[in-house]
DNA sequence: GTTCTCACG
DNA sequence: ACGTACGTGAGAACT
């Protein structure tokens, strides 16, 4: 063991890290940049040093703090930002998890503690490396004490190193004289005043002549230059005070032994758990491959191969009590009668199943000659039929294999985690285990690495078994915890009555898919191609050279440097060439119009014409995915492909909707909520005037214009109406006069007047929005009408921009979230009704406030009524929900 | 993998 | 003084 010790000034380094590393937050919204930066600096130093001992010291202020007698200096230090403050206890947690000795003592700053330890160690003949961002520490430098000051530079950390010689070279004074230097020149960053008029150069000169502040004063008449002499004469007390402030204690009484500071193993399972929570992905590989493996858990995963054993297991499961309502169970205490379920599945075929029905064991049944897939499925379906409670991690993916309906007693723990906190990126079994069970299990990535699932299955049977069993076991355990927490958050009904049934609706929609006219899509793409080629040629001619028009970088250079266009707006990396910038340049050069058109057409071609074509399946339909755990507000999202952003605003783009066609013998019915978000706002704010406006069932923007601009309804101009419309939108988004002004091309002041008038017209809306922000700040989250929570960590940010964002989110999320809740209810009911009535018509798409149904020609009127009734009746608000249903032979016609 | 741009509600 | 609309997903370019 080396007799070298590394000492770290915790406060100083975390402070450096905070300002040196760009803002990072994990998906819970916890700020992590300072912790991340600290750990990186520390690991870099430890790697270099190969020391035998390590200690991190922290400040701990105390009422009897020795500097309290000079409150005007040390006491007025600006408070640190909340984002940093919050990270300090978390950093300590990380350090302790890594086994690192930390020291803090009431009344001492970290540098006093470090000074003391460094001196003690040095006296024992050890080598000391003292890491701090604070140059005060340089007074401790010696031939055995190395002061290391990290600098965060672009592309990494560089460290300045100081023994005695380096201090002398850089400051022209000995380490011991550093305090005299500070006494004379002061230190603005540390609130040390120094002597006015004496800077670094003069101070060094004086000290080289007189060595100390006291000695200089004793020979005050000899001090040069004149200005410094007079200032020192007058401010000698200040110099002494400053010197005292700068002096680091080396004789603190500490209960500290070297034994405790022995270099720990650092990369422990506990540390790994925290690194995972903070999402320090680049540091995962520092841990030994299986540090995160929960071997004790894996001992509970039992593989079963014989038919007898399999039968016994299923019998035990079928002997469990029938499931009761989850809501009742939560208040009564959750029954242990439940089964965690996970299928092992390769290329659409089941190869096994894992079931857990006690916390002691998870059984893995690998399909084989005796325990066949058919047998397994039959048994699982019986369990479902018998109403035994099941818990899974990602139910939608299991639905192809089981016969479950929205009334089955199966609960999805991934979805439950989403309802608890919709801000996370993933809701895998390891996330659930970490967030709700406080246990660390290896993720898929850690188990499989880059090996394909099939290869793991074939070559690493044990790993594959564990992977499946973790799902089952975690699902089993999590049901109790998550349903309790959902209940406590008041969100259990949302989960049970809306989110869970919706899984089945979305699954139905995905299976059904939407029919596409392949040939028409091809034709559409070809037409675009022709026009794109023409535009390309023209643009090259105007530019005088060929370049990649799709490259913002190249385009920016052509426009703003070669053609000298005005209004160049910069982005981080270069010129902005976005549509709104180009829009302002249209009068400058005809090439701008061509570029705008080119952009539009290439977008249509690549994303839609070509993009959609790759998703057309054998049945000539596109089976996109609807994701239920993506958005922060509760909306669903659509991927592979995104069917929620098919063009409509521009005619040319809109044409693409003609390729979406119904099955032969069917038509499309498309039903749209009219201004659902504004209606939700009217309801939630309970503003009489807004409610009244909606009850009149008239043009809301016009009514708003009439009231905001004090104009009789029939005299409202188009311009007034469109301004009012923009204000209405702004309100829903969490308005600011700046953005409204930008949107309407008016000044911030004028926009302010609009907003003021709007709020005068609808005073309860103002009250409502203010209350949301306040509620968000108080609770850390806001809620929709159906108790969907959205945490808003940004609201407690000290950064103006982030906090403002949080405020807008607080105003928008309950509105957007409630609208999302409502249409989800409508979807479930509509889909259910179509099934119950055994209709041929099927729900295909949801586009946030719109549902598209492929309707059999015999069912048009009936389905139109169902759609309208279920959508309008999904919620009873203080204002009516209006729905418009249209019919067409393609999606273009139906809108 | 990140950035820019743009399609939708 | 700060520097914005809220919520998404995809393709292309570039690092």
Tab-separated table of C-alpha atoms in Angstrom, chain A residues 647-855:
chain	number	residue	atom	x	y	z
A	647	UNK	CA	-49.352	16.655	-43.378
A	648	UNK	CA	-52.553	18.676	-43.514
A	649	UNK	CA	-51.756	22.376	-43.218
A	650	UNK	CA	-50.354	22.811	-46.735
A	651	UNK	CA	-52.362	21.566	-49.660
A	652	UNK	CA	-49.528	19.711	-51.366
A	653	UNK	CA	-48.726	17.802	-48.221
A	654	UNK	CA	-52.355	17.249	-47.476
A	655	UNK	CA	-52.673	15.367	-50.737
A	656	UNK	CA	-50.767	12.497	-49.205
A	657	UNK	CA	-53.814	11.708	-47.123
A	658	UNK	CA	-55.426	10.426	-50.308
A	659	UNK	CA	-53.226	7.339	-50.147
A	660	UNK	CA	-54.728	6.320	-46.790
A	661	UNK	CA	-57.786	4.351	-47.797
A	662	UNK	CA	-60.355	2.108	-46.114
A	663	UNK	CA	-60.859	-1.572	-46.806
A	664	UNK	CA	-63.169	-2.360	-49.739
A	665	UNK	CA	-66.754	-2.039	-48.564
A	666	UNK	CA	-65.733	0.432	-45.873
A	667	UNK	CA	-65.437	4.211	-45.562
A	668	UNK	CA	-63.526	6.417	-43.153
A	669	UNK	CA	-65.281	8.280	-40.416
A	670	UNK	CA	-63.131	10.940	-38.874
A	671	UNK	CA	-64.265	12.563	-35.637
A	672	UNK	CA	-62.690	15.679	-34.250
A	673	UNK	CA	-63.102	17.406	-30.918
A	674	UNK	CA	-63.691	21.091	-31.427
A	675	UNK	CA	-61.179	23.052	-29.318
A	676	UNK	CA	-61.065	20.504	-26.592
A	677	UNK	CA	-58.236	22.214	-24.745
A	678	UNK	CA	-59.995	25.564	-24.538
A	679	UNK	CA	-63.133	23.836	-23.349
A	680	UNK	CA	-61.132	22.023	-20.721
A	681	UNK	CA	-59.728	25.386	-19.703
A	682	UNK	CA	-63.236	26.811	-19.449
A	683	UNK	CA	-64.248	23.924	-17.241
A	684	UNK	CA	-61.211	23.811	-15.018
A	685	UNK	CA	-61.040	27.556	-14.507
A	686	UNK	CA	-64.799	27.748	-14.034
A	687	UNK	CA	-64.768	31.161	-15.677
A	688	UNK	CA	-68.383	32.163	-16.160
A	689	UNK	CA	-67.800	34.231	-19.210
A	690	UNK	CA	-65.754	31.604	-20.989
A	691	UNK	CA	-68.296	28.941	-20.100
A	692	UNK	CA	-71.087	31.167	-21.331
A	693	UNK	CA	-69.182	31.754	-24.564
A	694	UNK	CA	-69.050	28.032	-25.155
A	695	UNK	CA	-72.647	27.484	-24.207
A	696	UNK	CA	-73.600	29.845	-27.021
A	697	UNK	CA	-71.920	27.281	-29.258
A	698	UNK	CA	-70.429	29.980	-31.358
A	699	UNK	CA	-67.074	30.906	-32.737
A	700	UNK	CA	-64.989	31.171	-29.593
A	701	UNK	CA	-62.186	33.170	-31.177
A	702	UNK	CA	-64.697	35.679	-32.433
A	703	UNK	CA	-66.391	35.965	-29.072
A	704	UNK	CA	-63.017	36.367	-27.391
A	705	UNK	CA	-62.119	39.071	-29.924
A	706	UNK	CA	-65.386	40.848	-29.302
A	707	UNK	CA	-64.871	40.865	-25.563
A	708	UNK	CA	-61.157	41.551	-25.515
A	709	UNK	CA	-61.379	44.347	-28.070
A	710	UNK	CA	-64.720	45.695	-26.852
A	711	UNK	CA	-66.251	45.322	-30.296
A	712	UNK	CA	-69.800	44.160	-31.020
A	713	UNK	CA	-69.782	40.558	-32.124
A	714	UNK	CA	-70.916	41.254	-35.656
A	715	UNK	CA	-68.282	43.939	-36.146
A	716	UNK	CA	-65.286	41.798	-35.233
A	717	UNK	CA	-62.765	41.938	-38.057
A	718	UNK	CA	-60.831	38.973	-39.362
A	719	UNK	CA	-57.668	40.455	-37.969
A	720	UNK	CA	-59.200	40.809	-34.530
A	721	UNK	CA	-60.439	37.268	-34.638
A	722	UNK	CA	-57.101	35.862	-35.640
A	723	UNK	CA	-55.368	37.847	-32.911
A	724	UNK	CA	-57.815	36.516	-30.381
A	725	UNK	CA	-57.159	33.035	-31.674
A	726	UNK	CA	-53.442	33.469	-31.120
A	727	UNK	CA	-54.124	34.689	-27.599
A	728	UNK	CA	-56.317	31.678	-26.940
A	729	UNK	CA	-53.530	29.395	-28.086
A	730	UNK	CA	-51.020	31.306	-26.030
A	731	UNK	CA	-53.099	30.918	-22.900
A	732	UNK	CA	-53.152	27.171	-23.300
A	733	UNK	CA	-49.376	27.079	-23.797
A	734	UNK	CA	-48.648	29.178	-20.728
A	735	UNK	CA	-48.506	32.570	-22.246
A	736	UNK	CA	-45.721	35.127	-22.295
A	737	UNK	CA	-45.997	38.484	-23.954
A	738	UNK	CA	-42.655	38.022	-25.669
A	739	UNK	CA	-43.736	34.933	-27.561
A	740	UNK	CA	-47.220	36.191	-28.275
A	741	UNK	CA	-45.671	39.351	-29.673
A	742	UNK	CA	-43.377	37.306	-31.853
A	743	UNK	CA	-46.214	35.122	-33.028
A	744	UNK	CA	-48.412	38.088	-33.945
A	745	UNK	CA	-45.549	40.228	-35.165
A	746	UNK	CA	-46.383	42.961	-32.667
A	747	UNK	CA	-44.334	44.448	-29.873
A	748	UNK	CA	-44.042	42.864	-26.472
A	749	UNK	CA	-45.900	45.851	-25.081
A	750	UNK	CA	-48.849	45.428	-27.391
A	751	UNK	CA	-48.923	41.744	-26.606
A	752	UNK	CA	-48.946	42.632	-22.930
A	753	UNK	CA	-52.054	44.726	-23.511
A	754	UNK	CA	-53.775	41.833	-25.274
A	755	UNK	CA	-53.005	39.486	-22.437
A	756	UNK	CA	-54.106	41.992	-19.865
A	757	UNK	CA	-57.368	42.515	-21.653
A	758	UNK	CA	-57.840	38.790	-22.025
A	759	UNK	CA	-57.424	38.287	-18.312
A	760	UNK	CA	-59.742	41.191	-17.594
A	761	UNK	CA	-62.326	39.485	-19.756
A	762	UNK	CA	-61.777	36.070	-18.190
A	763	UNK	CA	-60.606	36.805	-14.652
A	764	UNK	CA	-61.045	33.256	-13.400
A	765	UNK	CA	-58.730	31.991	-16.108
A	766	UNK	CA	-55.997	34.202	-14.754
A	767	UNK	CA	-56.740	33.015	-11.238
A	768	UNK	CA	-56.729	29.403	-12.366
A	769	UNK	CA	-53.387	29.646	-14.154
A	770	UNK	CA	-51.782	31.482	-11.258
A	771	UNK	CA	-53.049	28.809	-8.915
A	772	UNK	CA	-51.560	26.083	-11.078
A	773	UNK	CA	-48.128	27.669	-10.873
A	774	UNK	CA	-48.466	28.087	-7.151
A	775	UNK	CA	-49.675	24.525	-6.743
A	776	UNK	CA	-46.788	23.296	-8.863
A	777	UNK	CA	-44.302	25.172	-6.727
A	778	UNK	CA	-45.852	23.910	-3.528
A	779	UNK	CA	-46.226	20.254	-4.494
A	780	UNK	CA	-43.591	19.833	-7.151
A	781	UNK	CA	-46.236	18.612	-9.568
A	782	UNK	CA	-49.549	19.563	-11.169
A	783	UNK	CA	-52.496	17.305	-11.967
A	784	UNK	CA	-55.098	16.822	-14.657
A	785	UNK	CA	-58.822	16.513	-14.024
A	786	UNK	CA	-58.405	12.747	-13.766
A	787	UNK	CA	-55.480	13.008	-11.373
A	788	UNK	CA	-52.716	12.488	-13.811
A	789	UNK	CA	-49.599	13.965	-12.280
A	790	UNK	CA	-46.837	15.821	-14.016
A	791	UNK	CA	-43.826	16.546	-11.830
A	792	UNK	CA	-42.146	19.855	-12.639
A	793	UNK	CA	-38.639	19.955	-11.159
A	794	UNK	CA	-37.885	23.086	-13.193
A	795	UNK	CA	-40.166	25.141	-10.977
A	796	UNK	CA	-37.594	25.137	-8.203
A	797	UNK	CA	-34.773	26.124	-10.515
A	798	UNK	CA	-32.871	29.301	-9.763
A	799	UNK	CA	-32.330	29.725	-13.486
A	800	UNK	CA	-34.841	32.214	-14.828
A	801	UNK	CA	-35.300	30.469	-18.122
A	802	UNK	CA	-35.805	27.045	-16.622
A	803	UNK	CA	-38.157	28.337	-13.995
A	804	UNK	CA	-40.201	30.182	-16.606
A	805	UNK	CA	-40.389	27.000	-18.580
A	806	UNK	CA	-41.636	25.242	-15.456
A	807	UNK	CA	-44.313	27.867	-15.041
A	808	UNK	CA	-45.557	27.436	-18.591
A	809	UNK	CA	-45.547	23.687	-18.138
A	810	UNK	CA	-47.543	24.082	-14.915
A	811	UNK	CA	-50.159	26.013	-16.863
A	812	UNK	CA	-50.213	23.753	-19.917
A	813	UNK	CA	-49.937	20.218	-18.542
A	814	UNK	CA	-53.235	20.036	-16.644
A	815	UNK	CA	-55.029	21.267	-19.752
A	816	UNK	CA	-53.249	19.096	-22.260
A	817	UNK	CA	-53.337	16.197	-19.807
A	818	UNK	CA	-57.061	16.471	-19.192
A	819	UNK	CA	-57.745	16.548	-22.927
A	820	UNK	CA	-55.598	13.438	-23.228
A	821	UNK	CA	-57.520	11.732	-20.421
A	822	UNK	CA	-60.822	12.513	-22.091
A	823	UNK	CA	-59.982	11.162	-25.508
A	824	UNK	CA	-58.494	8.052	-23.923
A	825	UNK	CA	-61.819	7.408	-22.220
A	826	UNK	CA	-63.587	7.960	-25.520
A	827	UNK	CA	-61.266	5.532	-27.286
A	828	UNK	CA	-61.789	2.769	-24.751
A	829	UNK	CA	-65.560	3.164	-24.817
A	830	UNK	CA	-65.818	3.479	-28.577
A	831	UNK	CA	-63.634	0.460	-29.170
A	832	UNK	CA	-65.542	-1.537	-26.591
A	833	UNK	CA	-68.881	-0.599	-28.041
A	834	UNK	CA	-67.852	-1.618	-31.532
A	835	UNK	CA	-66.837	-4.989	-30.139
A	836	UNK	CA	-69.887	-5.440	-27.932
A	837	UNK	CA	-72.211	-4.704	-30.831
A	838	UNK	CA	-70.148	-7.066	-32.980
A	839	UNK	CA	-69.722	-4.383	-35.599
A	840	UNK	CA	-67.215	-4.753	-38.388
A	841	UNK	CA	-65.994	-1.189	-37.997
A	842	UNK	CA	-62.679	-0.608	-36.229
A	843	UNK	CA	-60.842	2.243	-34.599
A	844	UNK	CA	-57.607	2.867	-36.513
A	845	UNK	CA	-55.914	6.066	-35.389
A	846	UNK	CA	-55.873	8.663	-32.667
A	847	UNK	CA	-54.384	12.055	-33.395
A	848	UNK	CA	-54.710	13.757	-29.989
A	849	UNK	CA	-58.150	15.250	-30.553
A	850	UNK	CA	-59.263	13.098	-33.454
A	851	UNK	CA	-60.279	9.491	-33.994
A	852	UNK	CA	-60.294	7.721	-37.333
A	853	UNK	CA	-62.584	4.726	-37.794
A	854	UNK	CA	-62.696	2.343	-40.678
A	855	UNK	CA	-66.441	1.958	-40.942
